[in-house]
Amino acid sequence: MGGTLAADLVVIGAECGGERALAGTADAGRGAGLLAGALHGAWYDGVPGPGRTAVVPPDAGANAMLTAVQEAAGREGRFLVVCLLGRLVADPRQRRLALVTAGSTRDNAYRRGLAWDWVVSAMVHGGHRETLLLVDAVADRDTWEALDRGDGGPAELLDHSRVPLWGSVAPWAAPRRGRGPVPPGADGSFADAVARVVRQGVPGLPGAVSPADLHPAVRTRLGARERAEARLIAPAPGGRLLLRNPAALRGMLSQSSLSGELLALLDRKDSPSRPPSA
């Protein structure tokens, strides 16, 4: 198992369309593009090349999303990272979760959605040495209350998942007077913060960093209000999934005579670009 050093990345930003009862996902596709662009090629620990990346269209159905995860998980490699952006909904018994997909209504959102346990099962039974599930999501009031109870329902999926988690889940309510939760993938969202931190790096940290190393910088970018309104899931320390820290390289180059030219080159490389194709 895990016979090669390749990394696999699957990014899913599910947009629900114009259904008002399922609002809050209009920027999920944007955030998926940001994460794909930032994480593609950010791997450390000897991974050859930029890795294999699949970006699922934001209007895709649950079957297409699950197929992308299963195909990536079915390959052998070192790292498998799956990103889920959008809106979470619980089943009628408030025991399981799904990512709402396009074309859904309030009545069928769970049945049409991408089931959380399907994604986790595919990752657990895959051929990678290390996995990570990165989540930027909102939830309606009933789902949020079920997550907040911690009575063995959906909250258990977040606390005791069989794959490491890193993410944010926030309650969604219609914005009032220009204030409200930041939609997944929008400016100031968790996905946006992760993408910026990965691209820019964190001064003072070594050249190879884990998601747990980057989490404090992501929290700082989110700001106090967003941290207070969301449930942030910090990745566990340790593990072999490491990312490059551009700030460490800049720190070393700043002491050399060629630092100006090389830093300018790094800045151009770190500038936003189109996300890689699948």
Coordinates of N, CA, C and O in Angstrom, one line a residue, residues 1 3 16 36-37 48 66 68 78 85 110 126-127 142 147 159 191-192 213 231 251 261:
M1 N 0.8 -1.2 0.0 CA 0.0 0.0 0.0 C 0.9 1.3 0.0 O 1.9 1.3 0.7
G3 N 2.6 2.5 -2.6 CA 3.9 2.1 -3.2 C 4.6 3.2 -4.0 O 5.7 3.1 -4.4
C16 N -25.4 25.2 -4.8 CA -26.8 24.7 -4.8 C -27.7 25.5 -5.8 O -28.9 25.1 -5.9
A36 N -7.3 24.6 -5.0 CA -6.6 23.8 -6.0 C -5.4 24.5 -6.5 O -4.3 23.8 -6.6
G37 N -5.4 25.8 -6.8 CA -4.3 26.5 -7.2 C -3.2 26.6 -6.1 O -2.0 26.5 -6.5
P48 N 7.1 13.7 -6.1 CA 7.6 14.1 -7.4 C 6.6 15.0 -8.2 O 5.4 14.6 -8.3
L66 N -18.5 11.7 -5.9 CA -18.0 10.5 -5.3 C -17.0 9.7 -6.2 O -16.0 9.2 -5.8
A68 N -15.0 11.0 -8.4 CA -13.7 11.6 -8.4 C -12.9 11.2 -7.1 O -11.7 11.0 -7.2
R78 N 1.4 8.8 -1.8 CA 1.8 9.2 -0.4 C 0.7 9.9 0.3 O 0.3 9.6 1.4
L85 N -16.4 22.0 0.0 CA -16.9 23.3 0.2 C -18.4 23.4 -0.1 O -18.8 22.8 -1.2
Y110 N -30.8 16.0 1.4 CA -30.0 14.9 2.0 C -29.9 13.8 1.0 O -28.8 13.2 0.7
G126 N -8.5 3.5 0.7 CA -7.7 3.9 -0.5 C -6.3 3.4 -0.3 O -5.9 2.7 0.7
G127 N -5.4 3.8 -1.3 CA -4.1 3.3 -1.3 C -3.0 4.4 -0.9 O -1.9 4.3 -1.5
D142 N -31.1 23.5 12.0 CA -31.3 22.1 12.6 C -30.0 21.3 12.5 O -29.7 20.6 13.5
L147 N -25.1 19.2 15.2 CA -23.6 19.2 15.4 C -23.2 19.7 16.7 O -22.1 19.2 17.3
D159 N -15.7 14.9 15.2 CA -14.8 14.7 16.3 C -14.0 13.4 16.2 O -12.9 13.3 16.7
A191 N -11.6 28.6 3.5 CA -10.8 28.2 2.3 C -9.9 29.3 1.7 O -8.8 29.0 1.3
D192 N -10.4 30.5 1.7 CA -9.6 31.6 1.3 C -8.4 31.8 2.2 O -7.3 32.1 1.7
D213 N 0.7 23.0 11.9 CA 1.6 24.2 12.0 C 0.9 25.4 11.4 O 1.2 26.6 11.9
R231 N -17.4 26.8 14.0 CA -16.7 25.7 14.7 C -15.5 25.3 13.9 O -15.5 24.8 12.8
G251 N 13.1 33.9 3.8 CA 13.9 34.3 4.9 C 15.4 34.0 4.7 O 16.3 34.8 5.0
E261 N 16.3 39.8 -6.6 CA 15.9 39.2 -7.9 C 15.1 37.9 -7.6 O 14.1 37.7 -8.2

